[in-house]
GROMACS .gro file of C-alpha atoms in nm:
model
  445
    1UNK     CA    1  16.217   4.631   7.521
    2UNK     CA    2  16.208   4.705   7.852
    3UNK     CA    3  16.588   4.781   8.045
    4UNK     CA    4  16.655   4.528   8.278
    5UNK     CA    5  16.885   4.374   8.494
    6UNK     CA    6  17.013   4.047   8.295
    7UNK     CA    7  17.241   3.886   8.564
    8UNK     CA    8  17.364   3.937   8.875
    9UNK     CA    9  17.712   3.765   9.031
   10UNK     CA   10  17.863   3.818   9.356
   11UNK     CA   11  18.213   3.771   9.447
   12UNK     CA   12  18.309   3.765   9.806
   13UNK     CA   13  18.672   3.747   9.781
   14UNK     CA   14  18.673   4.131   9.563
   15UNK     CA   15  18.314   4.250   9.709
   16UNK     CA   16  18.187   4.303   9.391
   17UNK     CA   17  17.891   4.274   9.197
   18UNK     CA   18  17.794   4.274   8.873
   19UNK     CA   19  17.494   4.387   8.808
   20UNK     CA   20  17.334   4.388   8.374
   21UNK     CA   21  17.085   4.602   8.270
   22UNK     CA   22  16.911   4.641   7.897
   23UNK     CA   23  16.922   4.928   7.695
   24UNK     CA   24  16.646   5.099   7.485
   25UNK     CA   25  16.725   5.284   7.201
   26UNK     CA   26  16.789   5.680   7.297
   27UNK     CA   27  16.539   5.942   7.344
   28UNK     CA   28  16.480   6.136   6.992
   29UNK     CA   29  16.710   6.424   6.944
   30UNK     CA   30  16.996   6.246   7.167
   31UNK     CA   31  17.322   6.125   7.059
   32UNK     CA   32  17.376   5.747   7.043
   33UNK     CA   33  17.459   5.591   7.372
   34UNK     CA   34  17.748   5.393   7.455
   35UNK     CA   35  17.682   5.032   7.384
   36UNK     CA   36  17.730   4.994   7.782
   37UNK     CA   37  17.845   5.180   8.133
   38UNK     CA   38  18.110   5.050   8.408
   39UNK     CA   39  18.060   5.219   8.771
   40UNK     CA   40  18.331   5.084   8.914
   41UNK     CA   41  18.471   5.102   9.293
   42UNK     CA   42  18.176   5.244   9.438
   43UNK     CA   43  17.964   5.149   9.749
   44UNK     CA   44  17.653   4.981   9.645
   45UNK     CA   45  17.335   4.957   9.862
   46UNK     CA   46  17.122   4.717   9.625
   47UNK     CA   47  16.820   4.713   9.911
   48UNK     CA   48  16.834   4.302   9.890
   49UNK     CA   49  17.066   4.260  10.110
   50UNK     CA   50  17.377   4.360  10.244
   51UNK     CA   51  17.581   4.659  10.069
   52UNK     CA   52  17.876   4.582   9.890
   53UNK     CA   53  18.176   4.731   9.975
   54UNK     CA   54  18.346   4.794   9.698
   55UNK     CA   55  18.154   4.742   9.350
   56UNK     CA   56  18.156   4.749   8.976
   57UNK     CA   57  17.816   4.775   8.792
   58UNK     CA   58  17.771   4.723   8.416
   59UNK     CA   59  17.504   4.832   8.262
   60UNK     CA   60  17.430   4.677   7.930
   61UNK     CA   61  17.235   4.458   7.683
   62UNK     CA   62  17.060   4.147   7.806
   63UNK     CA   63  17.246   3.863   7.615
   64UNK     CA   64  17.572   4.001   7.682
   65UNK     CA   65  17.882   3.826   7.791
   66UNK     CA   66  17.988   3.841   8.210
   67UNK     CA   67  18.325   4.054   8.119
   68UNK     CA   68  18.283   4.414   8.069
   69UNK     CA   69  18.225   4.468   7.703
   70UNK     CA   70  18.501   4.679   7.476
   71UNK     CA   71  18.372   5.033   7.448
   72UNK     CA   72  18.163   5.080   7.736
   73UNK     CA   73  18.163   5.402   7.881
   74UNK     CA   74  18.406   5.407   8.249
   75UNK     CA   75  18.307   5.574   8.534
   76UNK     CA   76  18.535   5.567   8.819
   77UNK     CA   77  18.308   5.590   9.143
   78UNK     CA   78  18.581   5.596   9.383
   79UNK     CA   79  18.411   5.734   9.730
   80UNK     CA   80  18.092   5.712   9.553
   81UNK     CA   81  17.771   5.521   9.622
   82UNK     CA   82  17.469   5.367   9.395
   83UNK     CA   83  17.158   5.316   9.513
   84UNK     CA   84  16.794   5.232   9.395
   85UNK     CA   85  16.591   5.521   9.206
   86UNK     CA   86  16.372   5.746   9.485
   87UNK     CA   87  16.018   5.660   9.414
   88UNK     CA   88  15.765   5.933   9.553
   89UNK     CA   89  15.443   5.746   9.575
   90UNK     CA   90  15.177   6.038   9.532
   91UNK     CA   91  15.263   6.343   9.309
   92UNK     CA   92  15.022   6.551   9.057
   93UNK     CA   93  15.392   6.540   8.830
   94UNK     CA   94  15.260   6.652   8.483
   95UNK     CA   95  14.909   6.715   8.571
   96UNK     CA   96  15.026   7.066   8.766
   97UNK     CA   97  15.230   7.308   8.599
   98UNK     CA   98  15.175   7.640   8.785
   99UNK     CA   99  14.886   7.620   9.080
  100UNK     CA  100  14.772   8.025   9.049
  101UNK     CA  101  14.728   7.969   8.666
  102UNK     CA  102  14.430   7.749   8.650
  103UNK     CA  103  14.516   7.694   8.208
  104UNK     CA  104  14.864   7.467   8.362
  105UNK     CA  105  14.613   7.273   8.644
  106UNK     CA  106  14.488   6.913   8.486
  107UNK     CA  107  14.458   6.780   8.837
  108UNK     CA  108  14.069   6.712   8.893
  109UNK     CA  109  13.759   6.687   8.646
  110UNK     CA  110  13.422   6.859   8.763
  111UNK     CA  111  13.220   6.627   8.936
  112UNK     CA  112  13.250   6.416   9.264
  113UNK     CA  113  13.291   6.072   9.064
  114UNK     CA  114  13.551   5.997   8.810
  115UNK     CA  115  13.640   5.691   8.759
  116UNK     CA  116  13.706   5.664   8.440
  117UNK     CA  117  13.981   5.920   8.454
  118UNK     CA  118  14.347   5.827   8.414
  119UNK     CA  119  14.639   6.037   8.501
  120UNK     CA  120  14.840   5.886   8.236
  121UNK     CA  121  14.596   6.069   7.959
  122UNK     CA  122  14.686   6.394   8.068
  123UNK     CA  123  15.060   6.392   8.196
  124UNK     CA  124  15.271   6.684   8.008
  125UNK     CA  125  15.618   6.503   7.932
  126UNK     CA  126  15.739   6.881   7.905
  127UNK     CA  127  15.697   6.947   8.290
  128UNK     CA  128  15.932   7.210   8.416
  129UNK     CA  129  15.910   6.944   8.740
  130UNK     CA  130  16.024   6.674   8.646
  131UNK     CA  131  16.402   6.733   8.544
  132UNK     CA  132  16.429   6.927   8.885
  133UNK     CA  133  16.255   6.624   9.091
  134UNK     CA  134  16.488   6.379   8.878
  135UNK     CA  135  16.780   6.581   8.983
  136UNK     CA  136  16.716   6.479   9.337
  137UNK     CA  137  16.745   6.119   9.249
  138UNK     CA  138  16.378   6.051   9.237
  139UNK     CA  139  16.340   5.844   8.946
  140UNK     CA  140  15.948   5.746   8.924
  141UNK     CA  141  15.670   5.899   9.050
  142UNK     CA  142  15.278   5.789   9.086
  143UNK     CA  143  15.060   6.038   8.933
  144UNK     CA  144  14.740   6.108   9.149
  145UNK     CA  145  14.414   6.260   8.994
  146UNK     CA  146  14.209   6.435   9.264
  147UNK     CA  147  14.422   6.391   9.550
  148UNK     CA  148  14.498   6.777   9.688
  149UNK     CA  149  14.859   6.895   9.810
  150UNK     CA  150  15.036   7.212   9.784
  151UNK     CA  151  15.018   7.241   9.422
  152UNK     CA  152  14.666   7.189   9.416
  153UNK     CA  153  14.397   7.237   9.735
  154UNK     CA  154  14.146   6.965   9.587
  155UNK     CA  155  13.800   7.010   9.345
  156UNK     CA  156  13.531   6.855   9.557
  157UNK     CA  157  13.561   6.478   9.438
  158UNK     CA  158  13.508   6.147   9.611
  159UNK     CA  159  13.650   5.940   9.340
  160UNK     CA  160  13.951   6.141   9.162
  161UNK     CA  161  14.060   5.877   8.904
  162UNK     CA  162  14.305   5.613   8.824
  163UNK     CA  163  14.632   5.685   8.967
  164UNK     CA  164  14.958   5.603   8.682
  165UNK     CA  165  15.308   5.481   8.753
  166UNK     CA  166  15.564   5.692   8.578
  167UNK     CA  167  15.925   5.678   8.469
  168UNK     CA  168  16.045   6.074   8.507
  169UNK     CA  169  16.216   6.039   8.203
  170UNK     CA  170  16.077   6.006   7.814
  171UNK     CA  171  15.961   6.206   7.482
  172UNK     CA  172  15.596   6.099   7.525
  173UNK     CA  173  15.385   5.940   7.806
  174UNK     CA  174  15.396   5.578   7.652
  175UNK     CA  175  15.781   5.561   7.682
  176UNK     CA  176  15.741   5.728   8.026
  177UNK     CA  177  15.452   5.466   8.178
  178UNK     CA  178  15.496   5.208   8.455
  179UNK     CA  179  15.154   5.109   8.474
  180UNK     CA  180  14.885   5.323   8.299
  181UNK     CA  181  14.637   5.214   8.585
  182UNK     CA  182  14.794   5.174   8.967
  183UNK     CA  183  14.521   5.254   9.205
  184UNK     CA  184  14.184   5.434   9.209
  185UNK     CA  185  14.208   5.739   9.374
  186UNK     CA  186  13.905   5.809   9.660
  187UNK     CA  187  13.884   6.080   9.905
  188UNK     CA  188  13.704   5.974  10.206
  189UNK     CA  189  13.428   6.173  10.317
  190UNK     CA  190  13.438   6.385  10.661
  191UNK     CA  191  13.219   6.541  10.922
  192UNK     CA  192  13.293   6.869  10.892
  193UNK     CA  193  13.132   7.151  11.057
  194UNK     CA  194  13.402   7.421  10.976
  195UNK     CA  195  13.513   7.552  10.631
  196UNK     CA  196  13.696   7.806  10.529
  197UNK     CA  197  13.459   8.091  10.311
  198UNK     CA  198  13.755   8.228  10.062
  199UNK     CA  199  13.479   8.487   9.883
  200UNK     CA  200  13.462   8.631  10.276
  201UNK     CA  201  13.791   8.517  10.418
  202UNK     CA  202  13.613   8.370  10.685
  203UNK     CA  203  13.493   8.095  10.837
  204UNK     CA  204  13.125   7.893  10.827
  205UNK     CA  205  12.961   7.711  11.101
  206UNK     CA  206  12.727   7.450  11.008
  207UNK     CA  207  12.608   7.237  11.323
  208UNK     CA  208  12.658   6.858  11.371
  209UNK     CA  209  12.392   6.669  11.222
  210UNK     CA  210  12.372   6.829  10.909
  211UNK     CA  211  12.756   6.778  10.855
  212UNK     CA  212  12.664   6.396  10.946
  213UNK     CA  213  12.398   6.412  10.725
  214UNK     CA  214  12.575   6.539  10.458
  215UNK     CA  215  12.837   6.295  10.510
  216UNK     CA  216  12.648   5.958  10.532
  217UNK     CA  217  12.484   6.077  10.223
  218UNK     CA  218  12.855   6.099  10.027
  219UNK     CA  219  12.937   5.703  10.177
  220UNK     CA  220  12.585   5.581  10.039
  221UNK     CA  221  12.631   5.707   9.702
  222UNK     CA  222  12.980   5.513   9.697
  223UNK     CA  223  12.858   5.243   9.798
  224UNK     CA  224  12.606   5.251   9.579
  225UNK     CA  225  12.831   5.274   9.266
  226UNK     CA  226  13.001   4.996   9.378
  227UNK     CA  227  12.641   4.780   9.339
  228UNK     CA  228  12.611   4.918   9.045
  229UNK     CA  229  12.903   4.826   8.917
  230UNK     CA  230  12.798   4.453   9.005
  231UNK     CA  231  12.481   4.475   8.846
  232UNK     CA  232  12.655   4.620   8.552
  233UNK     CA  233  12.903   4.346   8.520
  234UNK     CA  234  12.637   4.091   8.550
  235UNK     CA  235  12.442   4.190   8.306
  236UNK     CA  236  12.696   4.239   8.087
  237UNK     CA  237  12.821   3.873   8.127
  238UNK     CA  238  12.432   3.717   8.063
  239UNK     CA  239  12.427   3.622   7.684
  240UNK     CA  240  12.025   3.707   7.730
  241UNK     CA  241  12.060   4.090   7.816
  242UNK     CA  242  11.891   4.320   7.656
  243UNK     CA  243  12.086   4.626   7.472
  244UNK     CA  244  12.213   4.897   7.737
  245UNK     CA  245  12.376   5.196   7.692
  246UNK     CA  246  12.767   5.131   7.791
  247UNK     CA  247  12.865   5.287   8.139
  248UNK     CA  248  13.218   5.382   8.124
  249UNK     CA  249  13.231   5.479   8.468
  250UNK     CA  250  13.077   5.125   8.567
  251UNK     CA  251  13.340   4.953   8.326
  252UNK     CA  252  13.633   5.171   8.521
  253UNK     CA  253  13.506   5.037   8.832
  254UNK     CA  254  13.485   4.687   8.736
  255UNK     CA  255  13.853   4.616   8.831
  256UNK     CA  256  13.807   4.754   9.192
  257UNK     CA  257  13.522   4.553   9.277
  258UNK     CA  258  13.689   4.235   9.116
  259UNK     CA  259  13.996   4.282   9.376
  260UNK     CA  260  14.256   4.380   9.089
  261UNK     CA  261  14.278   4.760   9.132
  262UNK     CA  262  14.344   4.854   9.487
  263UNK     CA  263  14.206   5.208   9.596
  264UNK     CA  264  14.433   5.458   9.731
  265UNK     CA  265  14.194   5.569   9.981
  266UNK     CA  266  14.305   5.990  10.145
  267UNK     CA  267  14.180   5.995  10.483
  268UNK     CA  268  14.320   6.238  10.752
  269UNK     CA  269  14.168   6.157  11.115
  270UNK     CA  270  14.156   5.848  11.301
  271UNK     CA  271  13.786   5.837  11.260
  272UNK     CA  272  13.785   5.903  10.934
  273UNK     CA  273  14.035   5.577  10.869
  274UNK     CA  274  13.815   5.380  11.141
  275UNK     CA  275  13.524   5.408  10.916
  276UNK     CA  276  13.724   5.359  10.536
  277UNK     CA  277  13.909   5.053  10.693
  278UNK     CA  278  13.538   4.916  10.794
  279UNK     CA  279  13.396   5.049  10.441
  280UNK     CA  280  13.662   4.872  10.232
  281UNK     CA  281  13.693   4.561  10.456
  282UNK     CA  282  13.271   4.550  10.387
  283UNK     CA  283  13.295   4.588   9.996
  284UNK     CA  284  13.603   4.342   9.992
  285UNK     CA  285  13.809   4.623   9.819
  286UNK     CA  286  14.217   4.644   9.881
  287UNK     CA  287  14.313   4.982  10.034
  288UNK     CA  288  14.609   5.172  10.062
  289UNK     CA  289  14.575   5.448  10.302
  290UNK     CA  290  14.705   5.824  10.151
  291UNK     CA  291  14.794   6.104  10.397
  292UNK     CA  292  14.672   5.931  10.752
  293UNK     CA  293  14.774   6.228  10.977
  294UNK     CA  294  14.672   6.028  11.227
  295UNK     CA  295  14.720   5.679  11.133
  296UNK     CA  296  14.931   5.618  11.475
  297UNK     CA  297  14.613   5.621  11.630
  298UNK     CA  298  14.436   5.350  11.451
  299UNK     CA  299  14.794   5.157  11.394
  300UNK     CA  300  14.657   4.823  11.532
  301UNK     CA  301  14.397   4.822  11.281
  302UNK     CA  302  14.590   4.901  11.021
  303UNK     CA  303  14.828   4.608  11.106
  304UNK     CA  304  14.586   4.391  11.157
  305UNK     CA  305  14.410   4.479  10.814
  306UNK     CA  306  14.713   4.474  10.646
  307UNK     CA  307  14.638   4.851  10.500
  308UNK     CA  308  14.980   5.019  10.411
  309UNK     CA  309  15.021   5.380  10.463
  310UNK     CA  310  15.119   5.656  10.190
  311UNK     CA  311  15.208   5.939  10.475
  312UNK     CA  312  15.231   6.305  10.352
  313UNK     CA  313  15.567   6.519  10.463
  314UNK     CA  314  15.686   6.497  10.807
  315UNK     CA  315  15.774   6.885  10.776
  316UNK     CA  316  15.431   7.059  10.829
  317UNK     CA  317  15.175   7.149  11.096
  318UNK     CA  318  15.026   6.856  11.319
  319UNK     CA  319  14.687   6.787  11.181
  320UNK     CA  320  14.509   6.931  11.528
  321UNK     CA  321  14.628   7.283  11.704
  322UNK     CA  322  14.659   7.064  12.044
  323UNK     CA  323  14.838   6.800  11.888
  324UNK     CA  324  15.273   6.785  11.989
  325UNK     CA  325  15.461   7.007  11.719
  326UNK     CA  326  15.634   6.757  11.644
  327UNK     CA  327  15.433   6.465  11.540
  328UNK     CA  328  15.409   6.424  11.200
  329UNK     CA  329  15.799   6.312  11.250
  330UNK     CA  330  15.732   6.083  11.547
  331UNK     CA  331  15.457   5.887  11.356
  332UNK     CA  332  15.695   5.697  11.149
  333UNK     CA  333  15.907   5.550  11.398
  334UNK     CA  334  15.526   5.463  11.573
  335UNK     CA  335  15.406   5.302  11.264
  336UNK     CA  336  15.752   5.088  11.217
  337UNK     CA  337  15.741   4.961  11.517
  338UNK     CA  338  15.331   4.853  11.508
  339UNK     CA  339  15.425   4.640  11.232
  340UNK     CA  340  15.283   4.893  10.947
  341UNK     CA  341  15.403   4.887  10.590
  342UNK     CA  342  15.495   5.265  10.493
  343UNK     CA  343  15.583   5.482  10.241
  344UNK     CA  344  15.666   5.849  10.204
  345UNK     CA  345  15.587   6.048   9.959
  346UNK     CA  346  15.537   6.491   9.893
  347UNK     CA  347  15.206   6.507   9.757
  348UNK     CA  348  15.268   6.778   9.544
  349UNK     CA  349  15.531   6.882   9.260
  350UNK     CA  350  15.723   7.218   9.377
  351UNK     CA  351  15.847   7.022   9.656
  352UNK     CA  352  15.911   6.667   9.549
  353UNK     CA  353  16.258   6.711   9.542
  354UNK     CA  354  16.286   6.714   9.891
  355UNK     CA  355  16.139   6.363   9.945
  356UNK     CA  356  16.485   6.248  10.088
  357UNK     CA  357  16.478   6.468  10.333
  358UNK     CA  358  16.104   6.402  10.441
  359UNK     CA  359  16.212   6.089  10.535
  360UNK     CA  360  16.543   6.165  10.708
  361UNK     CA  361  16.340   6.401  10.946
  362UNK     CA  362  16.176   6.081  11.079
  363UNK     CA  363  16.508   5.914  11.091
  364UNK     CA  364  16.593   6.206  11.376
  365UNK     CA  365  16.297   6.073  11.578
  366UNK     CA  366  16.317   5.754  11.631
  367UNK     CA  367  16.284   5.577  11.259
  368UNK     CA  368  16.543   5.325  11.181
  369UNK     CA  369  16.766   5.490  10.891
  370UNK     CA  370  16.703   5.162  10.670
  371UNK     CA  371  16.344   5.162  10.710
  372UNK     CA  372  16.347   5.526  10.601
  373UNK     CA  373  16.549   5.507  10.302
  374UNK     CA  374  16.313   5.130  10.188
  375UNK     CA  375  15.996   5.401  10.270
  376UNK     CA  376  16.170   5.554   9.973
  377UNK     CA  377  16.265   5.304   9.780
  378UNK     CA  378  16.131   4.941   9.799
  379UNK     CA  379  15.831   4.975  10.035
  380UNK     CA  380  15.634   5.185   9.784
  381UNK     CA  381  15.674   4.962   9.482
  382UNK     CA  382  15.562   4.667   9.748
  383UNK     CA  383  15.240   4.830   9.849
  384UNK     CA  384  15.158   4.971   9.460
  385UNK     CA  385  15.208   4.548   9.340
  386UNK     CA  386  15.526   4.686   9.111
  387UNK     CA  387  15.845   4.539   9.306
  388UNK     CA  388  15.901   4.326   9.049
  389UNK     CA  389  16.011   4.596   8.851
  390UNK     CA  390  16.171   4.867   9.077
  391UNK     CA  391  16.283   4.931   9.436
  392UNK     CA  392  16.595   4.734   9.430
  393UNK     CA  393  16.870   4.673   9.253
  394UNK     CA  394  16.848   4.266   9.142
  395UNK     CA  395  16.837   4.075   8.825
  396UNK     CA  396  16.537   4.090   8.608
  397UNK     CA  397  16.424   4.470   8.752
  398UNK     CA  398  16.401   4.825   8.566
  399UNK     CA  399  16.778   4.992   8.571
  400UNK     CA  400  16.697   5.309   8.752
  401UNK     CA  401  16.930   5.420   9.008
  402UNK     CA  402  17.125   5.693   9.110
  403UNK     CA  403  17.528   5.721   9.207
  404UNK     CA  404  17.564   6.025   9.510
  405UNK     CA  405  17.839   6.115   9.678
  406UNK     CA  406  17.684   6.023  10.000
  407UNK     CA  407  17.352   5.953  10.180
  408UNK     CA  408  17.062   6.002   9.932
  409UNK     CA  409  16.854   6.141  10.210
  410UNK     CA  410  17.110   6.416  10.308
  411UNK     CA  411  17.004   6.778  10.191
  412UNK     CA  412  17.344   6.849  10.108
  413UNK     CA  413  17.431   6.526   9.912
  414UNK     CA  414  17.483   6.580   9.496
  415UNK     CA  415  17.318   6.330   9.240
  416UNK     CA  416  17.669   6.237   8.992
  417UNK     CA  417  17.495   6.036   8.774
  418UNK     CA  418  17.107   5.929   8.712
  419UNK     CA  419  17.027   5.650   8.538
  420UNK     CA  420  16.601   5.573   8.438
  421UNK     CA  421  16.538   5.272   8.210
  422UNK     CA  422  16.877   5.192   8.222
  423UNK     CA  423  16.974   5.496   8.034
  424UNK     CA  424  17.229   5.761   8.141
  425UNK     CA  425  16.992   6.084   8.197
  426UNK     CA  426  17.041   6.412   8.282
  427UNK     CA  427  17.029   6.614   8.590
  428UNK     CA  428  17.014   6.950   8.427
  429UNK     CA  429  16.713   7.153   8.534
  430UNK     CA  430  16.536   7.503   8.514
  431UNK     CA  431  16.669   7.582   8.886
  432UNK     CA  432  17.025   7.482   8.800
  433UNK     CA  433  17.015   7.690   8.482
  434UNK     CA  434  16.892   8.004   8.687
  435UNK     CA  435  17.117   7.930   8.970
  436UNK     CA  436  17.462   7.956   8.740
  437UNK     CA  437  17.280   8.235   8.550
  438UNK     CA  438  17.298   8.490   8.816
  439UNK     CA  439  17.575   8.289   8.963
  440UNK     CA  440  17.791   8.427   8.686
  441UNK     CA  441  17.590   8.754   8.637
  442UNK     CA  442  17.835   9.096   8.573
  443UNK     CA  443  17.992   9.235   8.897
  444UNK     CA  444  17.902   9.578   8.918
  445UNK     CA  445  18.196   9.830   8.841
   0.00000   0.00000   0.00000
């Protein structure tokens, strides 16, 4: 049984709300939990409308009567403030444990197509990450195969895999899982004539046509595993075939080309995006774009496509040495205002943590603070299909939120409680356990 919010009441005259949730049994090896939890007098920003004031949320069984149960657990939130769960849209969480040792890297298969790889499959529940990304009020995660960040530079592929929506929170992957399948990952092809020789620490030249070459030959072959996958799918429809050998790759594919499995598509430059937008828009397949460094460029397009936008952190180098220092921050505000549906997200795991603060960076240049903390919240379970479920605090969704002691985006603000499936979790982590180690370390005589 999934936890869920069971009922939702609103009374003007005490701005309150009462918000249910349903409870799943404990994770193994934890104590019993309270048969239900009372935030009261706190400031709650349920992302559906207006925030409320001054607020009492109960979390507890679905069923359950509108007055807050006997026993449940009371936690005074005076000068304290709930919000939704963060969501970071494209991670490698459990798939990278440390990047230099190659044993702790599940990230990418060999080969350049894939698609019959799932994330889900190979997501360690153990993950040194994941308690210190939780910490920092991030509550789900997608999981991207093939999709490079810091944590991992990339292995080559075209199509990575099927990306996984994840609860950071659970024993094993099937209490942890959102949606086993989200998105196929694809990394869009590029004309490049410079790379970077690692064996030589140098770099190659290669001249223009043959990058071209080499890069029309990449788009053909994916579009030619998308006729494939037709040809598969009819024959394997016709009660007269013949017996085949089955084509798991083809069957992985099947979804995409049918329109219910949209493709999370990384593409950097504006051409680049030009010519993905024009691919996918030809093949009839729903794209989300991942990264677009310089999406502001092609923004009309994208509006007029309707392709939302995944963009990587706003603190790093512009994409070209000529571009303004400071536009991956400015981009946001650009994209807001053309109408584009955003999300942010860290594309990595050492640095998740600091998705909040990703997107208060583009708050300082020009980004409405709402639409920054929804690009966090709501608009990334709206452009992955699973709002339904998380984003905002109303009846019927998943109970993860968090309760800070101020703006969730602030560097400096402190997560006071966590709650993921509607469970009270923990925000104890490997870097808060060294941090009061030497904290409290022997003064030297």
């Amino acid at each position: 049984m999934r936890h869920r919010i069971a009922n939702f009441t609103f009374r003007v005259s005490l701005l309150a709300v009462l918000v249910f949730f349903s409870f799943r049994s404990p994770l193994r090896g934890q104590t019993q939990a309270p048969s239900a939890y009372a935030i009261t007098h706190a400031k709650i920003f349920t992302l559906a409308g207006a925030a409320i004031e001054d607020g009492t949320v109960v979390i507890r069984a679905v069923g359950a009567q509108v007055e807050v149960p006997a026993g449940a657990q009371m936690m005074d939130a005076k000068g304290l403030q709930v919000y939704p769960g963060l969501f970071d849209a494209v991670t490698q969480m459990g798939l990278s444990e440390i990047a230099a040792v190659n044993a702790t890297v599940d990230v990418a298969e060999t080969g350049s197509y894939n698609p019959d790889v799932v994330a889900a499959t190979a997501i360690l529940p153990a993950s040194e990450h994941i308690p210190v990304t939780r910490a920092a009020g991030i509550t789900e995660v997608i999981v991207t195969p093939g999709i490079g960040g810091f944590d991992f530079f990339g292995g080559g592929t075209v199509i990575g895999g099927q990306a996984s929506a994840i609860h950071l929170s659970g024993w094993v992957i099937d209490e942890m899982l959102i949606k086993k399948s989200i998105a196929m990952v694809i990394n869009w092809p590029t004309i490049e004539t410079r790379s970077f020789d690692f064996q030589t620490f140098s770099f190659k030249e290669k001249p223009y046509t043959e990058a071209k070459q080499e890069y029309e030959k990449k788009v053909n072959e994916l579009a030619d595993w998308l006729e494939r996958v037709k040809h598969y799918a009819q024959v394997m429809q016709s009660p007269a075939a013949p017996r085949f050998d089955r084509d798991v790759k083809l069957e992985a594919l099947g979804p995409v080309v049918r329109g219910d499995l949209p493709v999370l598509v990384r593409a950097a430059r504006a051409r680049d995006i030009r010519n993905a937008v024009e691919f996918c828009d030809l093949h009839s397949l729903k794209m989300i774009l991942a990264g677009g460094a310089e999406a502001y460029k092609v923004k009309d397009l994208l509006r007029s496509k309707r392709v939302p936008v995944v963009l990587g952190p706003t603190l790093r180098l512009p994409e070209e040495e000529d571009d303004a220092y400071d536009r991956p921050m400015t981009q946001p505000a650009e994209l807001a205002a053309a109408g584009v549906k955003f999300a942010f997200a860290s594309f990595d795991n050492s640095f998740a943590r600091r998705l909040g603060q990703q997107a208060a960076n583009a708050v300082a240049y020009g980004l409405p603070y709402e639409e920054a903390l929804k690009a966090v919240t709501l608009y990334p379970a709206q452009i992955f299909g699973i709002s339904d479920q998380v984003g905002t605090i109303e009846p019927g969704k998943i109970a993860n939120l968090v309760v800070t002691n101020g703006d969730p985006l602030e560097l400096t603000t402190d997560v006071r409680y966590l709650f993921i499936k509607g469970q009270l979790t923990s925000t104890d982590n490997r870097h808060k356990q060294l941090y009061e180690k030497y904290l409290n370390r022997p003064k030297a005589q």
